[in-house]
PDB file of C-alpha atoms in Angstrom:
ATOM      1  CA  ARG A   1      52.970 -52.787   7.727  1.00 68.00           C
ATOM      2  CA  LYS A   2      54.244 -49.185   7.746  1.00 77.00           C
ATOM      3  CA  GLU A   3      51.507 -46.207   7.603  1.00 90.00           C
ATOM      4  CA  VAL A   4      53.295 -44.941   4.048  1.00 95.00           C
ATOM      5  CA  GLU A   5      55.786 -46.713   2.148  1.00 96.00           C
ATOM      6  CA  GLN A   6      58.129 -46.130  -0.579  1.00 97.00           C
ATOM      7  CA  ASP A   7      60.816 -48.257  -2.744  1.00 95.00           C
ATOM      8  CA  PRO A   8      63.896 -46.163  -1.603  1.00 94.00           C
ATOM      9  CA  GLY A   9      65.281 -46.705  -5.149  1.00 93.00           C
ATOM     10  CA  PRO A  10      67.686 -45.520  -6.353  1.00 96.00           C
ATOM     11  CA  PHE A  11      65.969 -45.491  -9.710  1.00 96.00           C
ATOM     12  CA  ASN A  12      68.420 -44.794 -12.464  1.00 97.00           C
ATOM     13  CA  VAL A  13      67.007 -43.124 -15.533  1.00 96.00           C
ATOM     14  CA  PRO A  14      68.622 -42.044 -18.649  1.00 98.00           C
ATOM     15  CA  GLU A  15      67.551 -38.559 -19.597  1.00 98.00           C
ATOM     16  CA  GLY A  16      64.331 -38.001 -21.691  1.00 98.00           C
ATOM     17  CA  ALA A  17      62.977 -41.227 -20.667  1.00 98.00           C
ATOM     18  CA  THR A  18      59.718 -41.656 -18.357  1.00 98.00           C
ATOM     19  CA  VAL A  19      59.866 -42.943 -14.866  1.00 97.00           C
ATOM     20  CA  ALA A  20      56.972 -43.796 -12.268  1.00 97.00           C
ATOM     21  CA  PHE A  21      57.214 -44.796  -8.525  1.00 93.00           C
ATOM     22  CA  ASN A  22      54.364 -45.445  -6.249  1.00 96.00           C
ATOM     23  CA  CYS A  23      53.652 -45.052  -2.497  1.00 97.00           C
ATOM     24  CA  THR A  24      51.408 -47.197  -0.587  1.00 97.00           C
ATOM     25  CA  TYR A  25      49.382 -46.063   2.280  1.00 95.00           C
ATOM     26  CA  SER A  26      47.855 -48.165   5.193  1.00 93.00           C
ATOM     27  CA  ASN A  27      44.957 -45.802   6.072  1.00 91.00           C
ATOM     28  CA  SER A  28      41.815 -46.649   3.794  1.00 91.00           C
ATOM     29  CA  ALA A  29      40.220 -43.492   5.263  1.00 90.00           C
ATOM     30  CA  SER A  30      43.446 -41.021   4.285  1.00 91.00           C
ATOM     31  CA  GLN A  31      41.934 -38.202   2.435  1.00 90.00           C
ATOM     32  CA  SER A  32      44.853 -35.677   1.424  1.00 92.00           C
ATOM     33  CA  PHE A  33      47.984 -36.906  -0.509  1.00 95.00           C
ATOM     34  CA  PHE A  34      50.904 -35.005  -1.701  1.00 96.00           C
ATOM     35  CA  TRP A  35      54.470 -35.545  -3.216  1.00 97.00           C
ATOM     36  CA  TYR A  36      57.141 -33.369  -2.376  1.00 98.00           C
ATOM     37  CA  ARG A  37      60.516 -33.151  -3.724  1.00 98.00           C
ATOM     38  CA  GLN A  38      63.939 -32.998  -1.803  1.00 98.00           C
ATOM     39  CA  ASP A  39      67.263 -32.090  -3.441  1.00 97.00           C
ATOM     40  CA  CYS A  40      70.348 -33.470  -1.873  1.00 95.00           C
ATOM     41  CA  ARG A  41      71.321 -31.579   1.674  1.00 93.00           C
ATOM     42  CA  LYS A  42      68.172 -29.263   0.950  1.00 96.00           C
ATOM     43  CA  GLU A  43      65.004 -29.346   2.295  1.00 97.00           C
ATOM     44  CA  PRO A  44      61.647 -30.632   0.863  1.00 98.00           C
ATOM     45  CA  LYS A  45      59.216 -28.444  -1.324  1.00 98.00           C
ATOM     46  CA  LEU A  46      56.025 -29.153  -2.621  1.00 97.00           C
ATOM     47  CA  LEU A  47      56.250 -30.731  -6.098  1.00 97.00           C
ATOM     48  CA  MET A  48      52.192 -31.093  -6.215  1.00 95.00           C
ATOM     49  CA  SER A  49      49.387 -32.440  -4.243  1.00 94.00           C
ATOM     50  CA  VAL A  50      47.429 -35.617  -5.529  1.00 94.00           C
ATOM     51  CA  TYR A  51      43.698 -35.173  -6.168  1.00 87.00           C
ATOM     52  CA  SER A  52      40.975 -37.918  -6.664  1.00 88.00           C
ATOM     53  CA  SER A  53      40.726 -37.417 -10.190  1.00 88.00           C
ATOM     54  CA  GLY A  54      44.546 -37.302 -10.855  1.00 89.00           C
ATOM     55  CA  ASN A  55      46.300 -34.251 -11.895  1.00 93.00           C
ATOM     56  CA  GLU A  56      48.748 -33.189 -14.175  1.00 95.00           C
ATOM     57  CA  ASP A  57      51.425 -30.295 -13.977  1.00 95.00           C
ATOM     58  CA  GLY A  58      53.622 -30.146 -16.954  1.00 97.00           C
ATOM     59  CA  ARG A  59      55.738 -33.446 -17.206  1.00 98.00           C
ATOM     60  CA  PHE A  60      54.372 -34.637 -13.975  1.00 98.00           C
ATOM     61  CA  THR A  61      51.241 -36.590 -13.374  1.00 97.00           C
ATOM     62  CA  ALA A  62      49.943 -37.961 -10.249  1.00 97.00           C
ATOM     63  CA  GLN A  63      47.192 -40.267  -9.255  1.00 96.00           C
ATOM     64  CA  LEU A  64      45.261 -41.617  -6.704  1.00 96.00           C
ATOM     65  CA  ASN A  65      44.298 -45.443  -6.557  1.00 95.00           C
ATOM     66  CA  ARG A  66      42.040 -45.759  -3.434  1.00 94.00           C
ATOM     67  CA  ALA A  67      41.032 -49.513  -4.163  1.00 95.00           C
ATOM     68  CA  SER A  68      44.697 -50.458  -3.897  1.00 95.00           C
ATOM     69  CA  GLN A  69      45.518 -47.825  -1.818  1.00 95.00           C
ATOM     70  CA  TYR A  70      48.564 -46.221  -3.354  1.00 96.00           C
ATOM     71  CA  ILE A  71      49.689 -42.945  -5.169  1.00 97.00           C
ATOM     72  CA  SER A  72      51.645 -42.748  -8.027  1.00 97.00           C
ATOM     73  CA  LEU A  73      54.040 -39.780  -9.840  1.00 98.00           C
ATOM     74  CA  LEU A  74      54.973 -40.291 -13.267  1.00 98.00           C
ATOM     75  CA  ILE A  75      57.834 -38.166 -14.797  1.00 98.00           C
ATOM     76  CA  ARG A  76      57.801 -37.886 -18.611  1.00 98.00           C
ATOM     77  CA  ASP A  77      60.684 -36.469 -20.715  1.00 98.00           C
ATOM     78  CA  SER A  78      62.889 -36.563 -17.613  1.00 98.00           C
ATOM     79  CA  LYS A  79      65.643 -33.852 -16.945  1.00 98.00           C
ATOM     80  CA  LEU A  80      69.143 -33.873 -15.109  1.00 98.00           C
ATOM     81  CA  SER A  81      67.509 -31.437 -12.825  1.00 97.00           C
ATOM     82  CA  ASP A  82      64.737 -34.198 -11.889  1.00 98.00           C
ATOM     83  CA  SER A  83      67.448 -35.785  -9.996  1.00 98.00           C
ATOM     84  CA  ALA A  84      66.181 -35.628  -6.209  1.00 98.00           C
ATOM     85  CA  THR A  85      64.357 -37.847  -3.557  1.00 98.00           C
ATOM     86  CA  TYR A  86      60.665 -37.958  -4.157  1.00 98.00           C
ATOM     87  CA  LEU A  87      58.826 -37.840  -0.724  1.00 98.00           C
ATOM     88  CA  CYS A  88      54.993 -39.141  -0.388  1.00 97.00           C
ATOM     89  CA  VAL A  89      53.100 -37.588   2.362  1.00 96.00           C
ATOM     90  CA  VAL A  90      49.345 -38.794   3.321  1.00 95.00           C
ATOM     91  CA  ASN A  91      47.219 -37.950   6.145  1.00 89.00           C
ATOM     92  CA  GLY A  92      46.939 -40.114   9.299  1.00 81.00           C
ATOM     93  CA  ASP A  93      44.038 -40.721  11.455  1.00 74.00           C
ATOM     94  CA  SER A  94      43.853 -37.210  12.980  1.00 71.00           C
ATOM     95  CA  ASN A  95      42.269 -34.377  11.057  1.00 63.00           C
ATOM     96  CA  TYR A  96      45.930 -32.613  11.183  1.00 72.00           C
ATOM     97  CA  GLN A  97      48.398 -35.671  11.205  1.00 81.00           C
ATOM     98  CA  LEU A  98      50.405 -35.787   8.046  1.00 88.00           C
ATOM     99  CA  ILE A  99      52.751 -39.197   7.679  1.00 92.00           C
ATOM    100  CA  TRP A 100      55.848 -39.081   5.661  1.00 95.00           C
ATOM    101  CA  GLY A 101      57.487 -41.727   3.354  1.00 96.00           C
ATOM    102  CA  ALA A 102      61.312 -42.497   3.674  1.00 96.00           C
ATOM    103  CA  GLY A 103      61.297 -41.001  -0.069  1.00 97.00           C
ATOM    104  CA  THR A 104      62.405 -42.529  -3.724  1.00 97.00           C
ATOM    105  CA  LYS A 105      65.682 -41.461  -4.872  1.00 97.00           C
ATOM    106  CA  LEU A 106      65.782 -40.745  -8.620  1.00 98.00           C
ATOM    107  CA  ILE A 107      69.065 -40.282 -10.495  1.00 98.00           C
ATOM    108  CA  ILE A 108      68.480 -39.244 -14.228  1.00 98.00           C
ATOM    109  CA  LYS A 109      71.816 -39.991 -16.182  1.00 97.00           C
ATOM    110  CA  PRO A 110      72.665 -37.949 -19.304  1.00 95.00           C
TER     111      PRO A 110
ATOM    112  CA  GLU B   1      58.099 -12.955   0.901  1.00 69.00           C
ATOM    113  CA  ALA B   2      60.859 -13.912   3.448  1.00 86.00           C
ATOM    114  CA  GLY B   3      61.063 -17.860   3.891  1.00 95.00           C
ATOM    115  CA  VAL B   4      61.276 -19.835   7.065  1.00 98.00           C
ATOM    116  CA  ALA B   5      64.379 -18.953   8.823  1.00 97.00           C
ATOM    117  CA  GLN B   6      66.322 -21.292  10.980  1.00 98.00           C
ATOM    118  CA  SER B   7      69.527 -20.885  13.043  1.00 97.00           C
ATOM    119  CA  PRO B   8      72.174 -22.136  13.323  1.00 98.00           C
ATOM    120  CA  ARG B   9      72.818 -23.989  10.153  1.00 97.00           C
ATOM    121  CA  TYR B  10      75.352 -26.652  11.765  1.00 98.00           C
ATOM    122  CA  LYS B  11      75.863 -27.454  15.013  1.00 98.00           C
ATOM    123  CA  ILE B  12      78.736 -30.254  16.429  1.00 98.00           C
ATOM    124  CA  ILE B  13      78.363 -31.069  20.010  1.00 98.00           C
ATOM    125  CA  GLU B  14      79.653 -33.848  22.281  1.00 97.00           C
ATOM    126  CA  LYS B  15      77.118 -36.354  23.862  1.00 97.00           C
ATOM    127  CA  ARG B  16      75.202 -35.153  27.213  1.00 97.00           C
ATOM    128  CA  GLN B  17      75.759 -31.526  26.069  1.00 98.00           C
ATOM    129  CA  SER B  18      72.789 -29.379  25.412  1.00 98.00           C
ATOM    130  CA  VAL B  19      71.597 -27.257  22.260  1.00 98.00           C
ATOM    131  CA  ALA B  20      69.021 -25.370  21.024  1.00 98.00           C
ATOM    132  CA  PHE B  21      67.529 -24.366  17.705  1.00 98.00           C
ATOM    133  CA  TRP B  22      65.555 -21.363  16.463  1.00 98.00           C
ATOM    134  CA  CYS B  23      62.822 -21.149  13.864  1.00 98.00           C
ATOM    135  CA  ASN B  24      60.965 -18.057  12.329  1.00 97.00           C
ATOM    136  CA  PRO B  25      58.151 -18.855  10.392  1.00 97.00           C
ATOM    137  CA  ILE B  26      56.741 -17.091   7.382  1.00 96.00           C
ATOM    138  CA  SER B  27      54.946 -14.013   8.319  1.00 94.00           C
ATOM    139  CA  GLY B  28      51.099 -14.784   9.236  1.00 92.00           C
ATOM    140  CA  HIS B  29      51.407 -18.761   9.271  1.00 95.00           C
ATOM    141  CA  ALA B  30      49.706 -20.066  11.973  1.00 94.00           C
ATOM    142  CA  THR B  31      51.052 -23.382  12.398  1.00 95.00           C
ATOM    143  CA  LEU B  32      54.885 -24.342  12.855  1.00 96.00           C
ATOM    144  CA  TYR B  33      56.433 -27.798  12.738  1.00 96.00           C
ATOM    145  CA  TRP B  34      59.500 -29.215  13.821  1.00 98.00           C
ATOM    146  CA  TYR B  35      60.670 -32.571  12.220  1.00 98.00           C
ATOM    147  CA  GLN B  36      63.698 -34.658  12.665  1.00 98.00           C
ATOM    148  CA  GLN B  37      65.329 -36.361   9.418  1.00 97.00           C
ATOM    149  CA  ILE B  38      67.710 -38.880   9.775  1.00 96.00           C
ATOM    150  CA  LEU B  39      70.163 -39.710   6.515  1.00 93.00           C
ATOM    151  CA  GLY B  40      68.107 -41.644   4.179  1.00 90.00           C
ATOM    152  CA  GLN B  41      64.623 -41.532   6.131  1.00 93.00           C
ATOM    153  CA  GLY B  42      61.798 -38.959   5.542  1.00 94.00           C
ATOM    154  CA  PRO B  43      60.949 -36.318   8.175  1.00 96.00           C
ATOM    155  CA  LYS B  44      59.379 -37.363  11.408  1.00 95.00           C
ATOM    156  CA  LEU B  45      57.155 -34.870  13.004  1.00 95.00           C
ATOM    157  CA  LEU B  46      58.665 -34.261  16.572  1.00 97.00           C
ATOM    158  CA  ILE B  47      55.767 -31.257  17.588  1.00 96.00           C
ATOM    159  CA  GLN B  48      53.337 -29.214  15.785  1.00 95.00           C
ATOM    160  CA  PHE B  49      52.160 -25.794  17.288  1.00 95.00           C
ATOM    161  CA  GLN B  50      48.816 -23.697  16.095  1.00 93.00           C
ATOM    162  CA  ASN B  51      49.693 -20.528  17.169  1.00 89.00           C
ATOM    163  CA  ASN B  52      51.438 -21.210  20.560  1.00 85.00           C
ATOM    164  CA  GLY B  53      49.369 -24.021  21.510  1.00 92.00           C
ATOM    165  CA  VAL B  54      50.803 -27.720  21.159  1.00 94.00           C
ATOM    166  CA  VAL B  55      48.634 -29.804  18.621  1.00 91.00           C
ATOM    167  CA  ASP B  56      50.782 -32.896  18.787  1.00 91.00           C
ATOM    168  CA  ASP B  57      53.877 -33.853  20.331  1.00 94.00           C
ATOM    169  CA  SER B  58      53.243 -37.597  20.518  1.00 92.00           C
ATOM    170  CA  GLN B  59      56.689 -38.463  18.945  1.00 93.00           C
ATOM    171  CA  LEU B  60      58.629 -35.709  20.917  1.00 96.00           C
ATOM    172  CA  PRO B  61      60.969 -37.421  23.485  1.00 96.00           C
ATOM    173  CA  LYS B  62      60.171 -35.494  26.298  1.00 96.00           C
ATOM    174  CA  ASP B  63      62.846 -36.720  28.627  1.00 96.00           C
ATOM    175  CA  ARG B  64      65.411 -34.969  26.721  1.00 97.00           C
ATOM    176  CA  PHE B  65      63.531 -32.557  23.764  1.00 98.00           C
ATOM    177  CA  SER B  66      61.443 -29.637  24.735  1.00 98.00           C
ATOM    178  CA  ALA B  67      60.108 -26.645  22.584  1.00 97.00           C
ATOM    179  CA  GLU B  68      58.341 -23.638  22.967  1.00 96.00           C
ATOM    180  CA  ARG B  69      56.718 -21.112  20.586  1.00 95.00           C
ATOM    181  CA  LEU B  70      56.023 -17.960  22.393  1.00 82.00           C
ATOM    182  CA  LYS B  71      53.760 -15.248  21.035  1.00 86.00           C
ATOM    183  CA  GLY B  72      52.697 -17.610  18.615  1.00 85.00           C
ATOM    184  CA  VAL B  73      55.630 -16.477  16.138  1.00 92.00           C
ATOM    185  CA  ASP B  74      59.225 -18.035  16.448  1.00 95.00           C
ATOM    186  CA  SER B  75      60.249 -21.201  18.076  1.00 97.00           C
ATOM    187  CA  THR B  76      62.825 -22.967  19.899  1.00 97.00           C
ATOM    188  CA  LEU B  77      63.571 -26.329  19.927  1.00 98.00           C
ATOM    189  CA  LYS B  78      66.331 -27.977  22.604  1.00 98.00           C
ATOM    190  CA  ILE B  79      67.808 -30.883  23.256  1.00 98.00           C
ATOM    191  CA  GLN B  80      69.061 -31.748  27.063  1.00 97.00           C
ATOM    192  CA  PRO B  81      71.140 -33.813  26.861  1.00 96.00           C
ATOM    193  CA  ALA B  82      72.318 -34.509  23.492  1.00 97.00           C
ATOM    194  CA  LYS B  83      72.647 -38.685  22.721  1.00 97.00           C
ATOM    195  CA  LEU B  84      74.673 -40.204  19.509  1.00 97.00           C
ATOM    196  CA  GLU B  85      71.252 -40.919  17.737  1.00 97.00           C
ATOM    197  CA  ASP B  86      70.082 -37.409  17.770  1.00 98.00           C
ATOM    198  CA  SER B  87      72.367 -36.682  15.080  1.00 98.00           C
ATOM    199  CA  ALA B  88      70.156 -35.307  11.996  1.00 98.00           C
ATOM    200  CA  VAL B  89      68.981 -32.590  10.438  1.00 98.00           C
ATOM    201  CA  TYR B  90      66.268 -30.414  12.240  1.00 98.00           C
ATOM    202  CA  LEU B  91      63.568 -28.847   9.977  1.00 98.00           C
ATOM    203  CA  CYS B  92      61.341 -26.157  10.772  1.00 98.00           C
ATOM    204  CA  ALA B  93      58.404 -25.743   8.986  1.00 97.00           C
ATOM    205  CA  SER B  94      55.176 -23.796   8.530  1.00 96.00           C
ATOM    206  CA  SER B  95      52.074 -23.310   6.919  1.00 95.00           C
ATOM    207  CA  THR B  96      48.810 -20.939   6.887  1.00 93.00           C
ATOM    208  CA  ARG B  97      46.594 -22.959   8.999  1.00 86.00           C
ATOM    209  CA  GLY B  98      48.033 -26.507   9.689  1.00 83.00           C
ATOM    210  CA  GLY B  99      44.952 -28.016   7.715  1.00 82.00           C
ATOM    211  CA  LEU B 100      45.316 -31.437   5.839  1.00 81.00           C
ATOM    212  CA  TYR B 101      45.546 -29.868   2.339  1.00 87.00           C
ATOM    213  CA  ASP B 102      47.844 -26.579   3.177  1.00 91.00           C
ATOM    214  CA  GLU B 103      51.613 -26.351   1.927  1.00 93.00           C
ATOM    215  CA  GLN B 104      54.265 -26.761   4.300  1.00 96.00           C
ATOM    216  CA  PHE B 105      57.050 -24.209   3.542  1.00 97.00           C
ATOM    217  CA  PHE B 106      60.453 -25.665   5.177  1.00 98.00           C
ATOM    218  CA  GLY B 107      63.431 -23.819   6.383  1.00 98.00           C
ATOM    219  CA  PRO B 108      67.010 -25.070   5.450  1.00 98.00           C
ATOM    220  CA  GLY B 109      67.340 -26.860   8.453  1.00 98.00           C
ATOM    221  CA  THR B 110      70.056 -27.214  11.082  1.00 98.00           C
ATOM    222  CA  ARG B 111      72.587 -30.191  10.702  1.00 98.00           C
ATOM    223  CA  LEU B 112      73.380 -31.573  14.200  1.00 98.00           C
ATOM    224  CA  THR B 113      76.156 -33.727  14.810  1.00 98.00           C
ATOM    225  CA  VAL B 114      76.713 -35.589  18.296  1.00 98.00           C
ATOM    226  CA  LEU B 115      80.130 -36.996  18.656  1.00 97.00           C
TER     227      LEU B 115
END
């Protein structure tokens, strides 16, 4: 099992719809979780950190499920500009190591 | 505030040649990372510096890759000799302290093509 796994997609979603995708991780002791966004041929940028209690930032909601070892990202009222690859990042065994998923590609269609 | 700077943006070389990439992190950031991102994959950490010391280089192919961060500021990554499978985007990132909860800020990357 990979340390961090994501469905590569692509998820093709009409504008205005709600879309959600998950990221599973193998290390039950992981403490830090992030979603980064990467536009085509651009560098990754932090979208949001994922807290134990879940957190929301506008149309984006991130949640952590420790029992099943996954984090999720929900996007409501999707916009064309949300089209990107969403990368999941989880800390590994050491105090500084972060493991990156391969990303989920999202395409929002008019 | 200036972001992470990288150069060159693009590089095309033939296999067995050498290549070097340069990165200047955000001012005051103690931690610097070099990642390799192959098309369709997530970033893979090659090396992490804390100031001018190496924190993690477990995935750096040390027979051909080397990196240094003199004076704890800018950094260079070198490949010598290059192989076809080294074709990728090389991303440099920095963070304030390198802690598990710190945001990483990325540069635009160097796109390397090995022919």
